[in-house]
Coordinates of C-alpha atoms and ligand atoms in Angstrom, one line a residue:
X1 CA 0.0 0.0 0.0
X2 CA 1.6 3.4 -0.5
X3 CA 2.4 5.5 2.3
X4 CA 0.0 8.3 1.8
X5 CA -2.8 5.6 1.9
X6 CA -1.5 4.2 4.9
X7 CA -1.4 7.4 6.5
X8 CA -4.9 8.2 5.3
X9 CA -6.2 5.5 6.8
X10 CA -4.5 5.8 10.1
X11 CA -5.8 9.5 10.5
X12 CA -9.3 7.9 9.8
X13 CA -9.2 5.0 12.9
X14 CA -7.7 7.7 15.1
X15 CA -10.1 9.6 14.3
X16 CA -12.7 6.9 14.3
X17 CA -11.2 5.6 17.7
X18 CA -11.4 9.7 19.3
X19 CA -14.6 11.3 18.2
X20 CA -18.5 10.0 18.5
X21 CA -19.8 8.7 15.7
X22 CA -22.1 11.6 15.2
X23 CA -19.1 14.2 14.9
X24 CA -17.0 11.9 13.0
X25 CA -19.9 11.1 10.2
X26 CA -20.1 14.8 9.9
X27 CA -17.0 16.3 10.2
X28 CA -14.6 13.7 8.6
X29 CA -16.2 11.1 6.4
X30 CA -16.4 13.8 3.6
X31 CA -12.9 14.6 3.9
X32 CA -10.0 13.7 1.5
X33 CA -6.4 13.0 1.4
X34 CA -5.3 15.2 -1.5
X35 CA -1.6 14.4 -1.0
X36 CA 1.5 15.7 1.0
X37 CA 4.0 18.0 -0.4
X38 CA 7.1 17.8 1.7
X39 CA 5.7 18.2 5.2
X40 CA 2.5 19.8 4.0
X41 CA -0.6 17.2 4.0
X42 CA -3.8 19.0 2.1
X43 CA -6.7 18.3 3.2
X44 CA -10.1 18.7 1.0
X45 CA -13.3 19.6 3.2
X46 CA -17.0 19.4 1.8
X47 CA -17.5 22.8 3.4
X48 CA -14.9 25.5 5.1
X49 CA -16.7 26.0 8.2
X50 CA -15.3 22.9 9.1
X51 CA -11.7 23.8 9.5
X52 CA -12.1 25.0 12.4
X53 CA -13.6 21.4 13.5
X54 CA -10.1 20.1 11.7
X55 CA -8.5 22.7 13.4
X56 CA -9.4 22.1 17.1
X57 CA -10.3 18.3 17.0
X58 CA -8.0 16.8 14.6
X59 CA -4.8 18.4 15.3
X60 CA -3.6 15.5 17.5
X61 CA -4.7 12.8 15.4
X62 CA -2.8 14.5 12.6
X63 CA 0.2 14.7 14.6
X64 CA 0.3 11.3 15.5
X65 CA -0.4 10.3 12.4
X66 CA 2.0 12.0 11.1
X67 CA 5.3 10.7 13.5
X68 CA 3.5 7.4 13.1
X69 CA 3.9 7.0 9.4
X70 CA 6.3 9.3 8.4
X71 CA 8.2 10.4 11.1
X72 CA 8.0 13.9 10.8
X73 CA 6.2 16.9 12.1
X74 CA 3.0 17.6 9.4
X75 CA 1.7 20.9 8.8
X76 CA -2.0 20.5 7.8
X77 CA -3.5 22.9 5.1
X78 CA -7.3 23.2 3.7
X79 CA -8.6 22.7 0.3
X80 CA -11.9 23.4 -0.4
X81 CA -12.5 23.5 -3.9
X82 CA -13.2 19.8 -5.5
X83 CA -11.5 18.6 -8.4
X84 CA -13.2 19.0 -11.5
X85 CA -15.5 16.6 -12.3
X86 CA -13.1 15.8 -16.2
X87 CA -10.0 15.4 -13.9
X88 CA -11.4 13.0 -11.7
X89 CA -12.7 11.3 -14.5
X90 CA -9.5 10.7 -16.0
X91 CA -8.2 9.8 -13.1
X92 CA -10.9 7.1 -12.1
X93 CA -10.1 5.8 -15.6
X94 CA -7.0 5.4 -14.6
X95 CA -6.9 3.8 -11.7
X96 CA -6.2 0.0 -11.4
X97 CA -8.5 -2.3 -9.6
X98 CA -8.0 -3.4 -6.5
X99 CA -4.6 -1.8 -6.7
X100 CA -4.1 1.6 -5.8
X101 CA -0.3 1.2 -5.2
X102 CA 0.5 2.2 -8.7
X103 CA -0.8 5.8 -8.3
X104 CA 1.8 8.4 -9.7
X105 CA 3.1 10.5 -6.7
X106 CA 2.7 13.6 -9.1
X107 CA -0.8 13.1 -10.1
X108 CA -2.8 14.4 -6.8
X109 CA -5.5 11.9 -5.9
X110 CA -8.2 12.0 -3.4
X111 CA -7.7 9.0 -1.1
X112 CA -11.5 8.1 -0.6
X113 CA -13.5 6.8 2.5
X114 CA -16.5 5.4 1.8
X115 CA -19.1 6.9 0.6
X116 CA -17.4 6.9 -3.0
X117 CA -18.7 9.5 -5.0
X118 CA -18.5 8.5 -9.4
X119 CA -19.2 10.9 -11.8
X120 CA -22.4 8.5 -13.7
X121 CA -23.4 6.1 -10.8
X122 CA -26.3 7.6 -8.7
X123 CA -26.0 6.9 -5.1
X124 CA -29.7 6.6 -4.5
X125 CA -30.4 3.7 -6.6
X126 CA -28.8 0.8 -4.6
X127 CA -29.9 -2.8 -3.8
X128 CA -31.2 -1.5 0.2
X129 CA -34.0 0.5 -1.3
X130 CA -35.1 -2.2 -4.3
X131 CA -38.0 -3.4 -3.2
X132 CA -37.7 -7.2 -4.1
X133 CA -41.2 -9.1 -5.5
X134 CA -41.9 -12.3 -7.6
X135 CA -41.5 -10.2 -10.5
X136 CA -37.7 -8.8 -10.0
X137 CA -36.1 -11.6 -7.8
X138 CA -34.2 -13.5 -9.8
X139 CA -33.0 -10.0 -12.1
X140 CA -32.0 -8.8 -8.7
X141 CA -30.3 -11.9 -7.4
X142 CA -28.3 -12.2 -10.7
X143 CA -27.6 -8.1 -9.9
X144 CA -26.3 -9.1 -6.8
X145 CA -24.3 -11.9 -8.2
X146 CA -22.9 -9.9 -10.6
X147 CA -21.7 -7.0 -8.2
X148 CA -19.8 -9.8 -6.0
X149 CA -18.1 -11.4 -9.0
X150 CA -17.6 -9.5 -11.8
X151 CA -16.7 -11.2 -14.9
X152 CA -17.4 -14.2 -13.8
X153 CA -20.7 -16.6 -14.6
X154 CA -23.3 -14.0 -15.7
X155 CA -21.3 -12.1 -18.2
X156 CA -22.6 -10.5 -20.0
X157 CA -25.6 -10.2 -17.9
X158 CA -28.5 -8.7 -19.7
X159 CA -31.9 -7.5 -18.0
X160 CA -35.0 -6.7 -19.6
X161 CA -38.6 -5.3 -19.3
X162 CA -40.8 -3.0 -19.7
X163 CA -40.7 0.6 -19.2
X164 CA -40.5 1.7 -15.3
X165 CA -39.9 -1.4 -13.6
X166 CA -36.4 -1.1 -11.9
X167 CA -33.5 -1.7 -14.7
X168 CA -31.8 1.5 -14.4
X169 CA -32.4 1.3 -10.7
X170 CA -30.6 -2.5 -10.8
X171 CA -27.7 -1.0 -13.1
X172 CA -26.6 1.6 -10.8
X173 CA -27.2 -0.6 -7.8
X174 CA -24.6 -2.9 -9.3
X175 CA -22.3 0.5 -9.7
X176 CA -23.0 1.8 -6.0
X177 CA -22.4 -2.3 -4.7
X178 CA -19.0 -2.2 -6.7
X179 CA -17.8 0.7 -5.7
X180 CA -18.8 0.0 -2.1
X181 CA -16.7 -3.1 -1.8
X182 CA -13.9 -1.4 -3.7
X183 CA -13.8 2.2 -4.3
X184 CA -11.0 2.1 -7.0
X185 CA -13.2 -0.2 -9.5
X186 CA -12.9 1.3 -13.1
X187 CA -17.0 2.0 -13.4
X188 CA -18.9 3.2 -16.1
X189 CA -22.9 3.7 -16.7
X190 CA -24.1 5.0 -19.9
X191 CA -27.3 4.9 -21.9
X192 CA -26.8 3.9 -25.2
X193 CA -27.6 7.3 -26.4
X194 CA -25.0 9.1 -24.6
X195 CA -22.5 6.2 -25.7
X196 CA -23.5 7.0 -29.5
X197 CA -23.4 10.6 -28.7
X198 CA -19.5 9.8 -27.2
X199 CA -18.8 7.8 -30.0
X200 CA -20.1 10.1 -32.7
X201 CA -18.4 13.2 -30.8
X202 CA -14.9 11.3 -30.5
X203 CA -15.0 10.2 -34.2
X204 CA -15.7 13.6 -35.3
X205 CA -12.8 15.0 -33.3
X206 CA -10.5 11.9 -34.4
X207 CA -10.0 11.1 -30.9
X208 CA -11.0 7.3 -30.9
X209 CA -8.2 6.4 -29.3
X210 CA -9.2 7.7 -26.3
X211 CA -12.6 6.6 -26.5
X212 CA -11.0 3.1 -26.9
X213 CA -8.8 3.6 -23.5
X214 CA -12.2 5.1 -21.9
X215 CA -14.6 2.0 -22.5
X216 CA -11.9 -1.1 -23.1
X217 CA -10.3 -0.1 -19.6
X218 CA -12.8 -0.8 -17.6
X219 CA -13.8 -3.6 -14.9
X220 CA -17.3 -3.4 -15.1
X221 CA -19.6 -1.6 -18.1
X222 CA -23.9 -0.8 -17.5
X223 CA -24.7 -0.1 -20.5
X224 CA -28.7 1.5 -20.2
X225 CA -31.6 0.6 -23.1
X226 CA -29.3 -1.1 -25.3
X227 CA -32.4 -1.1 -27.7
X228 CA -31.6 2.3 -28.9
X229 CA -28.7 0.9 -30.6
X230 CA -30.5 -0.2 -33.4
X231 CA -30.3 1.3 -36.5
X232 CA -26.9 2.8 -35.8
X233 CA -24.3 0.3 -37.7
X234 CA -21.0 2.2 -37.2
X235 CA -21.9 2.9 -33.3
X236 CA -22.9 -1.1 -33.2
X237 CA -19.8 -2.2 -35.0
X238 CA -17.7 -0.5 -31.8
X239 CA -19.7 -1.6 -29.3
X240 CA -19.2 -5.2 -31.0
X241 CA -15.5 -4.2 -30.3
X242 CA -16.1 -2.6 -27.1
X243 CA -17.8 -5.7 -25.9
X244 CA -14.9 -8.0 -27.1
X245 CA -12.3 -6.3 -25.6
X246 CA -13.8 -6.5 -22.3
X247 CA -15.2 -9.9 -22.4
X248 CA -12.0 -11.4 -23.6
X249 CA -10.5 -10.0 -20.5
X250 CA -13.3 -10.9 -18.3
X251 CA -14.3 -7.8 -17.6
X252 CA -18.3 -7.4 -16.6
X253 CA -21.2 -6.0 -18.9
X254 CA -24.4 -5.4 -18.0
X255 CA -26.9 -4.3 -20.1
X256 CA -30.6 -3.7 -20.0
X257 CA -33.1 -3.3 -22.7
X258 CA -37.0 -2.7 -23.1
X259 CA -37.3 -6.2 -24.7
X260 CA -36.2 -9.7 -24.6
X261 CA -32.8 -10.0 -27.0
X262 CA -34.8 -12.1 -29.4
X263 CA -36.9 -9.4 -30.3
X264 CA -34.1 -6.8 -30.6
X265 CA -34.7 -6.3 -34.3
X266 CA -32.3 -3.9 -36.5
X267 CA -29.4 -4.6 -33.8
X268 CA -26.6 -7.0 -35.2
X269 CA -27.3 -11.0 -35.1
X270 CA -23.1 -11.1 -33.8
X271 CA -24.1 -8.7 -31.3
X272 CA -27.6 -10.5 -30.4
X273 CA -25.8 -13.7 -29.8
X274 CA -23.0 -12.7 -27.6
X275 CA -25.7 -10.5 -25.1
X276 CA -27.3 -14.5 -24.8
X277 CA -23.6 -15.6 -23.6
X278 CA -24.4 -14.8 -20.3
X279 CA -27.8 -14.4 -18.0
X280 CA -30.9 -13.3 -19.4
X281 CA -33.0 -12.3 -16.5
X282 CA -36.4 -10.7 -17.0
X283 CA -38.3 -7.9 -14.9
X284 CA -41.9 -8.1 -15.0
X285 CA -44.8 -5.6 -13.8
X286 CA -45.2 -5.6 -10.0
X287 CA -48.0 -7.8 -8.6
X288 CA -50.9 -5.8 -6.3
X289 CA -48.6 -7.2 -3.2
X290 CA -45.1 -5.9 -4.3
X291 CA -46.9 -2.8 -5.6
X292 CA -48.0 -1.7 -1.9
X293 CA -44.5 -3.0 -0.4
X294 CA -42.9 -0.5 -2.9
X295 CA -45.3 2.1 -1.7
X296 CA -44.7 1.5 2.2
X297 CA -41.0 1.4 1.2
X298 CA -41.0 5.2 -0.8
X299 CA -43.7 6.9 1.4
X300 CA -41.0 6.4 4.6
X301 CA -40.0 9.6 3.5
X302 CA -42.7 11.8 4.5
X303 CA -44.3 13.4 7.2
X304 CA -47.1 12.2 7.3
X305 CA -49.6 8.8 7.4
X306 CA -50.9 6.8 5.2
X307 CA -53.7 5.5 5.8
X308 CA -53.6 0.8 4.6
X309 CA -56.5 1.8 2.8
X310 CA -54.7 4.7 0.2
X311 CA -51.7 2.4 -0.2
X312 CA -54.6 -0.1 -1.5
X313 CA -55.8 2.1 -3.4
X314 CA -52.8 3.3 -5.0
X315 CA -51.6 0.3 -5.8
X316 CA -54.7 -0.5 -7.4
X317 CA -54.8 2.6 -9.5
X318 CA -51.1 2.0 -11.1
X319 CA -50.4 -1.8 -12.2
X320 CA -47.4 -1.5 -15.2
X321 CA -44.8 0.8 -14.3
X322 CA -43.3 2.0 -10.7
X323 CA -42.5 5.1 -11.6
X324 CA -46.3 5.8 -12.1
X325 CA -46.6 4.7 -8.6
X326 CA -43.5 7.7 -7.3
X327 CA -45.6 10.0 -9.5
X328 CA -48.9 9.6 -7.2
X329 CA -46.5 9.9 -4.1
X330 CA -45.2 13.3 -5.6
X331 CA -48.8 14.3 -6.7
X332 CA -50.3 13.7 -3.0
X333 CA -47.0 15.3 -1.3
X334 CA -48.0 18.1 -3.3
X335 CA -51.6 18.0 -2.3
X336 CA -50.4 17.3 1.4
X337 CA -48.1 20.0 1.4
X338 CA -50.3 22.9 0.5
X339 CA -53.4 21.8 2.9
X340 CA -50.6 20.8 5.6
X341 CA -52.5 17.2 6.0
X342 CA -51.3 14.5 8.5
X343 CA -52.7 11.6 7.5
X344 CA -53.9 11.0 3.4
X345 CA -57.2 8.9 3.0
X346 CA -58.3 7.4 -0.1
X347 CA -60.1 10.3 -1.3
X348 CA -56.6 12.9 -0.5
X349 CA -55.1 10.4 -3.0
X350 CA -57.6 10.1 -6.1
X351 CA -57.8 14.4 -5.9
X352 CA -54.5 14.4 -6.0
X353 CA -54.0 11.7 -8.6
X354 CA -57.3 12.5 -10.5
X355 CA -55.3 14.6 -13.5
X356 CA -52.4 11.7 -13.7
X357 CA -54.8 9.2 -14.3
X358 CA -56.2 10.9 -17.0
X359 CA -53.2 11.4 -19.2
X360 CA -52.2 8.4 -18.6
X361 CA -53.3 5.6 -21.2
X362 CA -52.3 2.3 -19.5
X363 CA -54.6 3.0 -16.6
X364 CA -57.8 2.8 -18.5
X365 CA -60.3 1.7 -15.4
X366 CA -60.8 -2.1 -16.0
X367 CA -64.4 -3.2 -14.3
X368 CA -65.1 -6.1 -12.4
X369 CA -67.8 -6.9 -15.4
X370 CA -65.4 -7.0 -17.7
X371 CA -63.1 -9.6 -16.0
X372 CA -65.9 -11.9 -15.3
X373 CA -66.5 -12.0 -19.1
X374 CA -63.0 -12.6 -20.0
X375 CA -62.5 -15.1 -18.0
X376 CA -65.8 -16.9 -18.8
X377 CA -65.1 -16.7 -22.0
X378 CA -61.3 -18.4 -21.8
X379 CA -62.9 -21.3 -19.4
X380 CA -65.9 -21.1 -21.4
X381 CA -68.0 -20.6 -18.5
X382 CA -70.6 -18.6 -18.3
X383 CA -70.6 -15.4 -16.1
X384 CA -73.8 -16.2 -14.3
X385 CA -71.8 -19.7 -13.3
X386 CA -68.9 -17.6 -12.0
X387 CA -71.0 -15.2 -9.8
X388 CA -73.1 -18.8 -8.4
X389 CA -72.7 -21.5 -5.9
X390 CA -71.9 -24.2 -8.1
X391 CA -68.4 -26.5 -6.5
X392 CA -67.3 -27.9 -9.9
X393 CA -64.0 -28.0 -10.7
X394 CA -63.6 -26.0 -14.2
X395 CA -66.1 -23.2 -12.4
X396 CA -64.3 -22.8 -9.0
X397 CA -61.6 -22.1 -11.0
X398 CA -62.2 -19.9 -13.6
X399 CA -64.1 -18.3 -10.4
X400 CA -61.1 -17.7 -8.5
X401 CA -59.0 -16.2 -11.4
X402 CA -62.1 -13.5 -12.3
X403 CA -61.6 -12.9 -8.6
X404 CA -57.1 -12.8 -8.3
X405 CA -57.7 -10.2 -11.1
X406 CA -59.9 -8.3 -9.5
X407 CA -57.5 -7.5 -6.8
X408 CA -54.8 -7.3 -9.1
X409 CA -56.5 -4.8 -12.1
X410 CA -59.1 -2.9 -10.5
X411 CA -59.1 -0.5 -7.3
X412 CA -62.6 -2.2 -5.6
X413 CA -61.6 -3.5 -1.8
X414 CA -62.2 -6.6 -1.0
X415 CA -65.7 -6.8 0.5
X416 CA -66.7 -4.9 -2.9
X417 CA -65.2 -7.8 -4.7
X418 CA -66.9 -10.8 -3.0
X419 CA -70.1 -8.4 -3.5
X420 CA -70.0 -8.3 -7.7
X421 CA -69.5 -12.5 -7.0
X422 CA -72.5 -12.9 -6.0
X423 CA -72.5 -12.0 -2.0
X424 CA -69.6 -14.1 -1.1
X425 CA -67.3 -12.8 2.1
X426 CA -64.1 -10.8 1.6
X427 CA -61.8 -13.9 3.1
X428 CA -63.3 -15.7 0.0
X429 CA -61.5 -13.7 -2.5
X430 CA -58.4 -13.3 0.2
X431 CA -58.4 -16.8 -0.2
X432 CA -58.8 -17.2 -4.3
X433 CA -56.4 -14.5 -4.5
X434 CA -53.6 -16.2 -2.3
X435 CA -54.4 -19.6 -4.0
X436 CA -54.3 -18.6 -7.3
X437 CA -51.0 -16.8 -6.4
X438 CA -49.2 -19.6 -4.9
X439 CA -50.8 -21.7 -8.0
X440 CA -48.6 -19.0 -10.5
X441 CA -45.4 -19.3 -8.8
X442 CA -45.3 -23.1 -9.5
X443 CA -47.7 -23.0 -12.7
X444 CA -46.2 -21.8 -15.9
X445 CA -49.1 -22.6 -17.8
X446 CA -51.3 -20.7 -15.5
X447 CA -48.9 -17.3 -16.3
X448 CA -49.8 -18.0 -20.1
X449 CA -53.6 -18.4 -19.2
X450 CA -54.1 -15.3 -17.1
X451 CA -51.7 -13.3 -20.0
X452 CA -53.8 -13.8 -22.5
X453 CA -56.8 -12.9 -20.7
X454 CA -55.4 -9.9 -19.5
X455 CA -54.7 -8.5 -22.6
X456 CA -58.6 -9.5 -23.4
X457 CA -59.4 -7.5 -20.7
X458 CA -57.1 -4.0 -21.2
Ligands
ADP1 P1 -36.5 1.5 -15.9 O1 -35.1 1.8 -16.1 O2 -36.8 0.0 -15.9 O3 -37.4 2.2 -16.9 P2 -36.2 2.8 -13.4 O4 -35.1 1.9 -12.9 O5 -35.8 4.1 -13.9 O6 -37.0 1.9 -14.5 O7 -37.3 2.8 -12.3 C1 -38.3 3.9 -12.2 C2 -38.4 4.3 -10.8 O8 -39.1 3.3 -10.1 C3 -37.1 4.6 -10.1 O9 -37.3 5.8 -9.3 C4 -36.9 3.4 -9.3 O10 -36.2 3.7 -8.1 C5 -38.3 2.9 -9.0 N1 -38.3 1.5 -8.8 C6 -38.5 0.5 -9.8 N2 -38.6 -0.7 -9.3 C7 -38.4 -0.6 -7.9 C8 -38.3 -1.5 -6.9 N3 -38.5 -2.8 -7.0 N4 -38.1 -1.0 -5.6 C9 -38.0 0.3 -5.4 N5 -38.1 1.2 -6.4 C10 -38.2 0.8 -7.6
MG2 MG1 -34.2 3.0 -17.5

């Protein structure tokens, strides 16, 4: 390890060992190592008002520090000012994994403690805050896989789905995992648009070869909606390059798209096949369950309650697409906001949603009519069958999926559910619901079936 690390991290446990957590997660973990001059150690500091913290609290650890590793007396100076965000890209670029020992004494670097801030990853999106479901597990265990072994199994690992459902959110968790476990991990995230943009931008200038150090030296690539690739031969042709050069080396690629690689038309067959090399994992829509999790999990934030019934009906209101779901949240916050509310009841949250709904065309309302007809039709069962007593087999059934859809596509509770089949109690559809639910996790067949009749139905 080289010595300015080593002193680094020594100034860090004294200072860990001397102050309360409090005033150290304030006052030091934003601080940098920027590098020693002679005697001179510089010091950058998120804000200047805390010198005088440095000043009066840290001047022993720095001294000891300072005899400790290098025998001397150390004279501690300020920085303020952060490097500019192109220098420290160069310099990430730059770095070798898991070996910082290489760094050139005359190129300043800052000596990081967790948290690691990159120039593309965004901190927010990490793996603590993705709520997991039956629709995202296995896309977020292979996420997970990924960040703890990169380049090995699941390269190139390639998630896909629908608009709103968590890739970019997975991609950067990956970055913000990485980076975690080691801060000097050669990152990048790009959509594909801002790598054609790059690409375009460095051919014009005749500066490939940098644009070939930038993306070939890299441990780990997340590469966003790899579907906008298409169409764009020259920009495909280096990303075929691109993605050579790293696998060869085993170097990790992620990449996410809006559809299954089989249906990436207008996008290379050579490139199709290598983005199958790896894991395919697929994200699907949240079911009503996950949908309400996700809600508990991103209404944490504000200041007031929310009532079990408005999480219902939110999650009710928004089935495709989970950003739909932060949208209500930010409507009603809005809402909540300007009436100062403490607690947001059903009817807080349709105002407040009332205009999104409108625009927006996936959320036609879907009645409970309509799903008894749909599914009568598929089981060729009649609706008046589905809505009686009857106990055979074929009808129960067909009866309990009219009655899982329900739940799952419109907003009615559950007592106004059992009352559109025929009278029955609410625990009768909380039953159907969690039967045919436990039925689809084992039942692939069953997926198909209700598939098609949803699309009957929207
Ligand atoms: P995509 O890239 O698939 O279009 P995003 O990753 O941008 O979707 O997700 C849209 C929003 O929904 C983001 O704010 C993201 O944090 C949130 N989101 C999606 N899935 C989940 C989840 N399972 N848990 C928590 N937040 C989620
Ligand atoms: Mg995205």
């Amino acid at each position: 390890m080289e010595q300015e690390q080593v002193f680094w991290e020594r100034v860090l446990q004294l200072a860990k060992d001397n102050l309360k957590q409090s005033a150290f997660d304030f006052f030091v973990s934003g601080a940098r190592l920027v590098n020693i001059n002679g005697s001179i150690v510089t010091i950058f500091l998120d804000s200047p008002f805390k010198k005088l913290f440095w000043e009066e609290n840290m001047k022993s650890v720095m001294l000891t520090a300072g005899f400790e590793i290098y025998n001397e007396h150390l004279k501690t100076e300020y920085q303020f000012d952060p490097v500019s965000k192109e220098e420290k890209i160069v310099q990430d670029n730059n770095k070798p994994f898991q070996n910082n020992s290489q760094q050139a004494d005359s190129n300043p670097t800052y000596l990081a403690n967790t948290p690691f801030t990159h120039p593309d990853i965004k901190p927010q999106y990490t793996f603590d805050n993705f709520v997991q479901g039956d629709n995202n597990q296995w896309a977020k265990a292979a996420a997970l896989a990924v960040s703890d072994n990169l380049g090995g199994l699941y390269n190139p690992l390639f998630i896909f789905g629908g608009p709103g459902l968590g890739k970019t959110h997975l991609l950067n968790a990956i970055g913000n995992k990485v980076l975690l476990d080691n801060p000097h991990a050669r990152i990048k995230y790009v959509s594909s648009e801002t790598f054609i943009n790059d690409f375009l931008e460095h051919l014009r200038l005749n500066d490939m070869d940098n644009f070939k150090k930038t993306y070939r030296n890299l441990d780990l690539l997340l590469i966003d909606d790899i579907q906008s690739l298409r169409n764009k031969a020259s920009t495909q042709e280096e990303f075929f390059h691109t993605f050579n050069a790293l696998h060869e080396n085993s170097k990790q690629i992620v990449l996410t798209s809006d559809r299954n690689p089989d249906y990436l038309d207008n996008l290379e067959e050579r490139l199709v096949t290598r983005f199958k090399w790896g894991l395919t994992s697929e994200i699907t829509p949240p079911d009503f369950e996950t949908r309400i999790a996700i809600l508990r999990n991103k209404c944490e934030i504000y200041p007031y309650e929310f009532t079990d019934d408005t999480l219902a009906y939110l999650a009710g209101q928004f089935h495709s697409n989970v950003r739909d779901l932060e949208g209500a949240l930010k409507d009603i916050h809005l809402l909540a906001t300007m009436r100062k509310l403490t607690e947001i009841t059903v009817d807080v949250a349709a105002e407040a949603i009332r205009s999104r709904k409108q625009t927006n065309p996936q959320n036609t309302v879907v009645s409970i009519d309509k799903i008894q007809t749909e599914v009568g039709n598929f089981y060729g069962v009649s609706v008046k069958e589905i809505k009686g007593a009857k106990r055979v087999q074929h009808i129960v059934h067909a009866r309990q999926v009219a009655m899982y859809l329900a739940r799952e596509l419109t907003d009615n509770s559950l007592p106004k559910i059992g009352k559109e089949f025929g009278g029955r109690d609410h625990t009768t559809v909380m039953h159907a619901y969690n039967k045919i639910k436990t039925m689809l996790a084992e039942d692939d067949q069953l997926e198909i079936e209700l598939t098609t009749i949803r699309n009957k139905i929207r």
